[in-house]
C-alpha positions as a Python dict, from the first residue, in 0.01 Angstrom:
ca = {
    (1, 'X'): (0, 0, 0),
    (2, 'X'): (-32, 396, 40),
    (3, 'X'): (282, 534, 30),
    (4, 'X'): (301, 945, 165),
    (5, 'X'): (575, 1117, 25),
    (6, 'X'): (730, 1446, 114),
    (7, 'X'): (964, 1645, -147),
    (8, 'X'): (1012, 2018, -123),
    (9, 'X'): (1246, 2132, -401),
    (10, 'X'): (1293, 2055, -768),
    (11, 'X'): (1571, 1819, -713),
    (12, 'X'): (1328, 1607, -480),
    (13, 'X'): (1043, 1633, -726),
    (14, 'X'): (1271, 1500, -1022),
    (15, 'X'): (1388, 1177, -743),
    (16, 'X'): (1064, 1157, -626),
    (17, 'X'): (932, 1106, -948),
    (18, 'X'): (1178, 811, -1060),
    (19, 'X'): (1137, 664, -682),
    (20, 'X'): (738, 626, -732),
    (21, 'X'): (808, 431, -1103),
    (22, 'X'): (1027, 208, -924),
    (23, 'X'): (764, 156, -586),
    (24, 'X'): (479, 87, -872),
    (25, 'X'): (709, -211, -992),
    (26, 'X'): (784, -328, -638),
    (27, 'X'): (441, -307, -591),
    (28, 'X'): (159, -251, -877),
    (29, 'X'): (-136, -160, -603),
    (30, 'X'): (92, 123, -491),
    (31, 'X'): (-126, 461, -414),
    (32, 'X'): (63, 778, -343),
    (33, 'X'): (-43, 1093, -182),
    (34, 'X'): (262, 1350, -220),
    (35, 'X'): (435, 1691, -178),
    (36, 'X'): (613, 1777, -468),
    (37, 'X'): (594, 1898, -817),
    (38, 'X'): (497, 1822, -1210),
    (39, 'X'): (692, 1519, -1270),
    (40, 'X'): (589, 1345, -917),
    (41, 'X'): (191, 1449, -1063),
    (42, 'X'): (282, 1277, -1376),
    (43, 'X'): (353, 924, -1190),
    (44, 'X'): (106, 954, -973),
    (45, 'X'): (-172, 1094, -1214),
    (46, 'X'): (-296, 1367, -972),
    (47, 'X'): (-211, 1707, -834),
    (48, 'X'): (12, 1748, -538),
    (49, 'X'): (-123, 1808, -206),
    (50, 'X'): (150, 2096, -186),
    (51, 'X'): (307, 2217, -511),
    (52, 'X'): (707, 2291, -472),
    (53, 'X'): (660, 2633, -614),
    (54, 'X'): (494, 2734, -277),
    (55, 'X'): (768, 2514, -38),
    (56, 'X'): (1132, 2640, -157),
    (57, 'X'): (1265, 2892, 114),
    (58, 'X'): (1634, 2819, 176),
    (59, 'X'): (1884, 3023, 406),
    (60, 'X'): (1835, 3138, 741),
    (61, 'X'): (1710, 3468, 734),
    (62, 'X'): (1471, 3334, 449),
    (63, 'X'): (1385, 3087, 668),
    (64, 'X'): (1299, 3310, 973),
    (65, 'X'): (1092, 3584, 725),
    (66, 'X'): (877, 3283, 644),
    (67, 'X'): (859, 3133, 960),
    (68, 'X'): (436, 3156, 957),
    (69, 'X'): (389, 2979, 655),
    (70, 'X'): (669, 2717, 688),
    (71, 'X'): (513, 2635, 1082),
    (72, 'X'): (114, 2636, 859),
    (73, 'X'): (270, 2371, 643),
    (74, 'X'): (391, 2144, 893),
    (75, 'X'): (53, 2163, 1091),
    (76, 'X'): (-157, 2063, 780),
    (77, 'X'): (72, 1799, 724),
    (78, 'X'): (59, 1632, 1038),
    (79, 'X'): (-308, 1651, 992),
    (80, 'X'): (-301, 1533, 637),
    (81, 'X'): (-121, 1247, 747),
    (82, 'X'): (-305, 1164, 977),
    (83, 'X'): (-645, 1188, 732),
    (84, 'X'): (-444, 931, 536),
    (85, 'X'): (-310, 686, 745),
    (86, 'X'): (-1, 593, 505),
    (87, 'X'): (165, 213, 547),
    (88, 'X'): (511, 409, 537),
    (89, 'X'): (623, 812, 492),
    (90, 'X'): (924, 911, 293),
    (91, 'X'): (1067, 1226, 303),
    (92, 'X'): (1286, 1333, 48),
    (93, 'X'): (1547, 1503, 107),
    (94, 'X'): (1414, 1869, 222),
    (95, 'X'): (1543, 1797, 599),
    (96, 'X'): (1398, 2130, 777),
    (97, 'X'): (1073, 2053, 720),
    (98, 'X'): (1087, 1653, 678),
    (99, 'X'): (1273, 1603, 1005),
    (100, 'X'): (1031, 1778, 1192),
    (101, 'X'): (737, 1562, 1047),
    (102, 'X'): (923, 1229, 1033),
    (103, 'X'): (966, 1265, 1411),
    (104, 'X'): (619, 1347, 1472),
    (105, 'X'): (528, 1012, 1244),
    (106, 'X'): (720, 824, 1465),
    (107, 'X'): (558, 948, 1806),
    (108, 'X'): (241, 860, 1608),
    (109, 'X'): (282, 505, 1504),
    (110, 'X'): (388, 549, 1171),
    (111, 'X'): (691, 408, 989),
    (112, 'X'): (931, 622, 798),
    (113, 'X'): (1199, 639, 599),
    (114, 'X'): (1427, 959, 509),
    (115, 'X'): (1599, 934, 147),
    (116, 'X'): (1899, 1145, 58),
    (117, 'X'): (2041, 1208, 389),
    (118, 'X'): (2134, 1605, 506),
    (119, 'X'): (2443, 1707, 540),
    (120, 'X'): (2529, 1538, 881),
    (121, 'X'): (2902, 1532, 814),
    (122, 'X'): (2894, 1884, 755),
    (123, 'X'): (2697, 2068, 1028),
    (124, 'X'): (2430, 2014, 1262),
    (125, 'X'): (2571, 1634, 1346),
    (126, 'X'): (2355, 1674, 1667),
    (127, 'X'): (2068, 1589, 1479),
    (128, 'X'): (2231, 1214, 1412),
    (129, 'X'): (2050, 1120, 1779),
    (130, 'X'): (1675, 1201, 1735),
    (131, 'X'): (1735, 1052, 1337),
    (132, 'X'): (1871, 730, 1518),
    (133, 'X'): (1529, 726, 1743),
    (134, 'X'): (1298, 821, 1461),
    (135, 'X'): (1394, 660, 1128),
    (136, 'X'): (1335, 298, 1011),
    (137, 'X'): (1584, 385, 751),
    (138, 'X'): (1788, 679, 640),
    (139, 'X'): (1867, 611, 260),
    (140, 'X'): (2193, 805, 155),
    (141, 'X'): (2355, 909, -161),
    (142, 'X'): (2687, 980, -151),
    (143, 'X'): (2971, 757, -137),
    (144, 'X'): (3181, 926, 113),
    (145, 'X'): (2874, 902, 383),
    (146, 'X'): (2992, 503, 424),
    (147, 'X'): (3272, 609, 668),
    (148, 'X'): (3080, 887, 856),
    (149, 'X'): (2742, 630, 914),
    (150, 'X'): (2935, 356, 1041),
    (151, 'X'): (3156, 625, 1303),
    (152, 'X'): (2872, 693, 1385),
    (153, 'X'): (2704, 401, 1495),
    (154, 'X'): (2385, 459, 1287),
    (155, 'X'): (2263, 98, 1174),
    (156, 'X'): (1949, 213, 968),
    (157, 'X'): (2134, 402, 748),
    (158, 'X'): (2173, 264, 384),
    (159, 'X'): (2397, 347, 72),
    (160, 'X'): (2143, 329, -252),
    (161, 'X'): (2398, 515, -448),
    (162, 'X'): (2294, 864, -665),
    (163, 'X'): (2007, 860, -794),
    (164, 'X'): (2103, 1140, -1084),
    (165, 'X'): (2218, 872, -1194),
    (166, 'X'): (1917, 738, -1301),
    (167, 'X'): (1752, 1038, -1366),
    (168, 'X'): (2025, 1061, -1674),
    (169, 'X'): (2068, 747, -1816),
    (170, 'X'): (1731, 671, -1812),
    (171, 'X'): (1671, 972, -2022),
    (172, 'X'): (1635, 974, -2385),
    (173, 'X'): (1994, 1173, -2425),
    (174, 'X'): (2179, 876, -2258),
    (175, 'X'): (2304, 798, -2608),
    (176, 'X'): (2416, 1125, -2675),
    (177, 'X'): (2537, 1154, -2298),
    (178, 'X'): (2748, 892, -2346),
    (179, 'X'): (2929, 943, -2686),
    (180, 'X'): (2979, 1312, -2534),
    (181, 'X'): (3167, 1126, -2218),
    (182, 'X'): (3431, 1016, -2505),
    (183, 'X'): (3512, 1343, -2621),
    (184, 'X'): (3227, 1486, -2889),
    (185, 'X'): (3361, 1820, -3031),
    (186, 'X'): (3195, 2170, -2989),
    (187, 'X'): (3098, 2155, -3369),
    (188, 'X'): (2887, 1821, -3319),
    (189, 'X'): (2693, 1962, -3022),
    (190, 'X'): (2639, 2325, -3166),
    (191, 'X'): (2471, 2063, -3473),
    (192, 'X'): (2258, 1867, -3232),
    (193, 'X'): (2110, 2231, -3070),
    (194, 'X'): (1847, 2283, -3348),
    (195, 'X'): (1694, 1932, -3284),
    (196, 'X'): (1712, 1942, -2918),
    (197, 'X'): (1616, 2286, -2812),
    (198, 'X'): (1384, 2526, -2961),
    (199, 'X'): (1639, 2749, -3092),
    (200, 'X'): (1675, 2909, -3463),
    (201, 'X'): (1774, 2639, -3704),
    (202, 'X'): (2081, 2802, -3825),
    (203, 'X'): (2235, 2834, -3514),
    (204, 'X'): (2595, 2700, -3540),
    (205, 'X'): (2777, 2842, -3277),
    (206, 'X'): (2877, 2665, -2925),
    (207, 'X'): (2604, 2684, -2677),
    (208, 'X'): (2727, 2787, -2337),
    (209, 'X'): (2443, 2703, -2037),
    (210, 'X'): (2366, 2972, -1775),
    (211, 'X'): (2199, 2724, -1437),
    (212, 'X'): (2115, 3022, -1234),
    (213, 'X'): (1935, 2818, -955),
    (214, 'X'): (1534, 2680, -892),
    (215, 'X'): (1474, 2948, -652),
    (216, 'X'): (1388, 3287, -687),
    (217, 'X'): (1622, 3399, -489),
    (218, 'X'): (1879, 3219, -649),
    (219, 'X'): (1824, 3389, -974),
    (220, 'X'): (1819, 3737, -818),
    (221, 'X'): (2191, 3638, -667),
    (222, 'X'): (2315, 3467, -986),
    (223, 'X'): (2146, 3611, -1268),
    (224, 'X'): (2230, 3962, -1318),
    (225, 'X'): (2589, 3836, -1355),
    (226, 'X'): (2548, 3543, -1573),
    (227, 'X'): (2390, 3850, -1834),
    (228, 'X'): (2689, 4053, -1803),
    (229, 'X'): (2890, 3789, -1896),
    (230, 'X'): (2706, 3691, -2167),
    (231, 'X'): (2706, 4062, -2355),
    (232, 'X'): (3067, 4045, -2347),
    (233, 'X'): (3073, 3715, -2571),
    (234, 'X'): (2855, 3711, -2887),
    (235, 'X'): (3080, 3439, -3027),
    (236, 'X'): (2855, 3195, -2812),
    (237, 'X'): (2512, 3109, -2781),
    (238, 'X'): (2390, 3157, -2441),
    (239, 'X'): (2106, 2981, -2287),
    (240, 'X'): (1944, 2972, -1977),
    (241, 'X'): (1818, 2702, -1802),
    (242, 'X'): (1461, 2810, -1694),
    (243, 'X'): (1187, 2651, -1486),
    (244, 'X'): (817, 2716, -1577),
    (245, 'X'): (710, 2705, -1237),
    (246, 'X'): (901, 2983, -1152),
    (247, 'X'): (709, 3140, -1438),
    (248, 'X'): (858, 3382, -1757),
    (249, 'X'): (886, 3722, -1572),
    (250, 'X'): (1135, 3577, -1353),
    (251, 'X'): (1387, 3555, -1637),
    (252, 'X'): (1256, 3822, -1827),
    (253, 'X'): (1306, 4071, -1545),
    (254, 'X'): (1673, 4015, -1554),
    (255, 'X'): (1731, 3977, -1897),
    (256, 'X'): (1726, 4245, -2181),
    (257, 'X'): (1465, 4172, -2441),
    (258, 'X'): (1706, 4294, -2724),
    (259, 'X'): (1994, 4048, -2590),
    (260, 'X'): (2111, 3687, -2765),
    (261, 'X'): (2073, 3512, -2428),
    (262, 'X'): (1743, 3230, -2474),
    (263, 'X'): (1562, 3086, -2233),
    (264, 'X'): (1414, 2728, -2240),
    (265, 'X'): (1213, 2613, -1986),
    (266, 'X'): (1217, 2275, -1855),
    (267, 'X'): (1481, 2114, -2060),
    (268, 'X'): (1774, 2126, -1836),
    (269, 'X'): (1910, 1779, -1979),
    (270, 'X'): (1838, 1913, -2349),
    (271, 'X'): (2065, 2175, -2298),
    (272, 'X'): (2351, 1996, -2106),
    (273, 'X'): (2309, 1731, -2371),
    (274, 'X'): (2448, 2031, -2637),
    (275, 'X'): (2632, 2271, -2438),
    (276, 'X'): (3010, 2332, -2491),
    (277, 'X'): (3056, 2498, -2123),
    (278, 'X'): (2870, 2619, -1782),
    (279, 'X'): (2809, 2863, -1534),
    (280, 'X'): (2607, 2689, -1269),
    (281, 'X'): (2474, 2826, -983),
    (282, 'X'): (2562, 2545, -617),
    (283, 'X'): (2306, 2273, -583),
    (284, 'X'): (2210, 1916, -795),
    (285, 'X'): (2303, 2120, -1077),
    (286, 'X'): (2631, 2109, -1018),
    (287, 'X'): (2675, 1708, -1049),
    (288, 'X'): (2406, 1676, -1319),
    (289, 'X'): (2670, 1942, -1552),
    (290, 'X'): (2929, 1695, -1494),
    (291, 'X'): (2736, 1394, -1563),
    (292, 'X'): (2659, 1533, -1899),
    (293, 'X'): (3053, 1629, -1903),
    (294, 'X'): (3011, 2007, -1959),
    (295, 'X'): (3337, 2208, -1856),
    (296, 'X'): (3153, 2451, -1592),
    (297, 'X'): (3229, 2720, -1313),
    (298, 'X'): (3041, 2703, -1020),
    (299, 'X'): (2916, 3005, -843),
    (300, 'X'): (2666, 3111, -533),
    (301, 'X'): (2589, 3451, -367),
    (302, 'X'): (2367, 3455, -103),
    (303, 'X'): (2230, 3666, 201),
    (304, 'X'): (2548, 3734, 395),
    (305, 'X'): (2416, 3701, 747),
    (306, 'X'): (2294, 3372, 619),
    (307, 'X'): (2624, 3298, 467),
    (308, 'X'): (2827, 3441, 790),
    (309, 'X'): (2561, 3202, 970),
    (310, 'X'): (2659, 2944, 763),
    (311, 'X'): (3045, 2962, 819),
    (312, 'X'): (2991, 2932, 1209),
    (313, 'X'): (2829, 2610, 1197),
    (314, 'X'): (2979, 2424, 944),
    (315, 'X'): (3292, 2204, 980),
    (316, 'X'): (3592, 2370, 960),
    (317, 'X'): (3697, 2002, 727),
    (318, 'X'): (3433, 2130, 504),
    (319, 'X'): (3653, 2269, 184),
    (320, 'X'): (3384, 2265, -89),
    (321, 'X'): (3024, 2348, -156),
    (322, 'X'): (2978, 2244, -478),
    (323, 'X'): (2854, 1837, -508),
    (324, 'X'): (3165, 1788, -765),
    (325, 'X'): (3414, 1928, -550),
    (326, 'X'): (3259, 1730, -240),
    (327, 'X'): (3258, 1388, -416),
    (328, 'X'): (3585, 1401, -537),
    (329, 'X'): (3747, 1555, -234),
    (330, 'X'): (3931, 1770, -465),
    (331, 'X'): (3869, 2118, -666),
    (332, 'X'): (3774, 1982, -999),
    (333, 'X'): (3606, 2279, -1061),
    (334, 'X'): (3604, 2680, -987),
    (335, 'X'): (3349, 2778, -706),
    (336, 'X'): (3298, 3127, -684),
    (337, 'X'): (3139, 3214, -394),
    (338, 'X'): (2985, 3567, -222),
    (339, 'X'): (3235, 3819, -317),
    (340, 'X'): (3436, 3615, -514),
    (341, 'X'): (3124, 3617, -749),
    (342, 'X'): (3254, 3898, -990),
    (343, 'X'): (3261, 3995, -1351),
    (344, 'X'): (3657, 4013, -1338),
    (345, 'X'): (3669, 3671, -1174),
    (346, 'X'): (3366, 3506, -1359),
    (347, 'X'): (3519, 3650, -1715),
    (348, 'X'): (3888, 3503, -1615),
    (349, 'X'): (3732, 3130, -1533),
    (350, 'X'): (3484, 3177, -1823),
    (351, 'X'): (3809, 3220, -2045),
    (352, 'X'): (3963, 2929, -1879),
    (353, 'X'): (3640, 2647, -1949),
    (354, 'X'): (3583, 2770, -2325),
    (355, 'X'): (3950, 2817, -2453),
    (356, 'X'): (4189, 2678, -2257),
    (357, 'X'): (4210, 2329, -2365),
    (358, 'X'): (4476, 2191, -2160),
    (359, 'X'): (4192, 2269, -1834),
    (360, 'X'): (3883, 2115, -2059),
    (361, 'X'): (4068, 1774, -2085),
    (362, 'X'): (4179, 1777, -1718),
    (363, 'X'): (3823, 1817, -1601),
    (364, 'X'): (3678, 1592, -1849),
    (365, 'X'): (3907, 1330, -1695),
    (366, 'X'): (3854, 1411, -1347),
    (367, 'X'): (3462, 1416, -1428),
    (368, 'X'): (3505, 1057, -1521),
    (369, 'X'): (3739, 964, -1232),
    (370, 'X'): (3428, 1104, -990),
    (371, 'X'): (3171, 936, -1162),
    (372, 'X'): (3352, 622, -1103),
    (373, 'X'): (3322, 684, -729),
    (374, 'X'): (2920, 742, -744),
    (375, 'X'): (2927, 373, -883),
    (376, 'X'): (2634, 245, -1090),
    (377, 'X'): (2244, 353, -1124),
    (378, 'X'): (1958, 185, -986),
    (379, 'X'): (1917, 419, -638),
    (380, 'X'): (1544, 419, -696),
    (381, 'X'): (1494, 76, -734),
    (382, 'X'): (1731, 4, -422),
    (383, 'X'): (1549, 270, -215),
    (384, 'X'): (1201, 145, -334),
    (385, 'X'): (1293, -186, -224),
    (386, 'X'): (1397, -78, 143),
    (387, 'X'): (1063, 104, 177),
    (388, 'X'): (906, -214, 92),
    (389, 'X'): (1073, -410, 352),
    (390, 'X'): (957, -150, 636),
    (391, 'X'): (603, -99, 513),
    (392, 'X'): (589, -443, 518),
    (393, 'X'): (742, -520, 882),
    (394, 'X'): (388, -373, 1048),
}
């Protein structure tokens, strides 16, 4: 069957990826045409038909100063898809853009399927009515969305679990992962560094991992900061967790060549796998630090007339922004948001992640109390076998 797949950010692209491995062993003849990024291209053994490099705009006012080439996109889409006749569209995640095509598909015959739901519980719940009219499923990811779904009378909607997940223990750290889950000392991981990253040999002193975003803008918000921070600690090894696609100068440009802060593209899970603490910058990266049960502080800065945009539409129940936070219902960690996003309060929480002990344990055991709530893998396999059952109802 051909199978037309729509992810727009690097979190998509990494779920995308381990969604199409699980749709070729549902079905070997699979063929894929696909927005998304390297590893999608790698399963499917050919280029993108949009790379995500070109597709990530978040925030309102980014939104609205990119307005031309988002509405270009969604016109050579619809055409695209149309060119390809698909048996079934999936967007992933990426709900600006993908709702907007998935309700064209509909009006056009096609079937379609939305994984990882948007935030429905959180703002824009209006949009539950034309999702209810449009989608042959909605495939969700987050425990908590069982209540809201069934309030809200949406039958299609199914709970495939998170597919991070996966993505980790399907890595080749699970191993490590898992004997860090029980407790493995900053000594051990500053050892394992020299094999996992490419990082002097000697190196023997904790790593701590800077996750300043997958968007440009996010590293013009978060990085700056992160650097500060780092120049007043040479006791640790700072490393940032870079994406090539966003290319070298974009790290460079905000980080003193004569500095001890490293860059290593690509190898976000490497460096998790080794790191003794966090700074993480709101998104994916936020669960995926806890997975690999890394003490972290979370923290986001963003346009403010996005942000004050932000605060009038979103549910006043809303407490949290970061995904650990959310999950558990509960602060588990430090998010430092707009203003709150300071040297004074980023050096205070820095102090309390790498040296207070007493907080280290009490997130590692919260970490493990949320993961028990996300329940087991195998998301892609349960969301590659719903597709299946609507591409095949024609």
């Amino acid at each position: 069957m051909r199978y037309y797949l729509i992810a727009g950010e690097a979190s998509g692209d990494l779920h995308g990826a381990n969604l199409m491995r699980a749709l070729k062993e549902e079905d070997p003849s699979a063929e894929f045409r696909f927005w998304g990024g390297d590893a999608m291209a790698a399963v499917a053994g050919h280029a993108p038909v949009r790379h995500i490099r070109d597709l990530a705009i978040m925030g309102f006012v980014e939104v609205a100063l990119h307005l031309r080439t988002v509405l270009g996109n969604i016109a050579f889409c619809k055409d695209d898809i149309a060119d390809y006749m698909p048996h079934v569209i999936v967007g992933i995640d990426y709900p600006g853009f993908n709702l907007k095509i998935e309700s064209w598909a509909r009006q056009h015959g096609f079937r379609v399927i939305h994984y990882i739901s948007p935030n429905l519980w959180a703002w824009k719940k209006g949009r539950i009515k034309g999702m209810r009219r449009t989608l042959d499923r909605l495939c969700y990811i987050l425990p908590f969305e069982q209540k809201f779904f069934a309030d809200n009378n949406f039958p299609q909607a199914v709970y495939v679990g998170h597919p991070l997940l996966d993505a980790i223990d399907s890595s080749q750290l699970s191993s490590f992962h898992k004997a860090s889950a029980e407790g493995t000392c900053s000594l051990c991981r500053a050892k394992e560094t020299s094999t996992k990253l490419p990082l002097p040999s000697h190196l023997s002193t904790p790593v701590i991992a800077l996750l300043p975003g997958s968007r440009r803008m996010e590293l013009k918000n978060s990085l700056p900061l992160m650097v500060q921070l780092a120049k007043r600690h040479p006791e640790f090894q700072f490393v940032v967790a870079g994406m090539s696609l966003l290319g070298e100068e974009a790290y460079r440009k905000y980080i003193p060549a004569d500095s001890h802060i490293e860059v290593v593209y690509d190898k976000t899970y490497d460096l998790l796998s080794v790191a003794y603490a966090a700074v993480v910058c709101s998104g994916t990266a936020t669960l995926e630090t806890a997975l690999f049960n890394v003490p972290q502080v979370v923290c986001y800065r963003a346009n403010p007339i996005s942000i004050a945009i932000a605060k009038a539409v979103v549910s006043s129940r809303i407490r949290y922004i970061s995904l650990v936070n959310l999950i558990a219902d509960s602060p588990i960690v430090t998010e430092l948001i707009q203003e709150d996003f300071n040297l004074a309060r980023l050096e205070e929480e820095f102090r309390l992640i790498t040296t207070d002990e007493a907080n280290r344990t009490r997130m590692f055991t919260q970490y493990a109390q949320m993961r028990l709530l996300l329940g087991g893998g195998g998301a892609s396999r349960r969301t590659a076998h719903e597709i299946l059952l609507v591409a095949q109802d024609q």
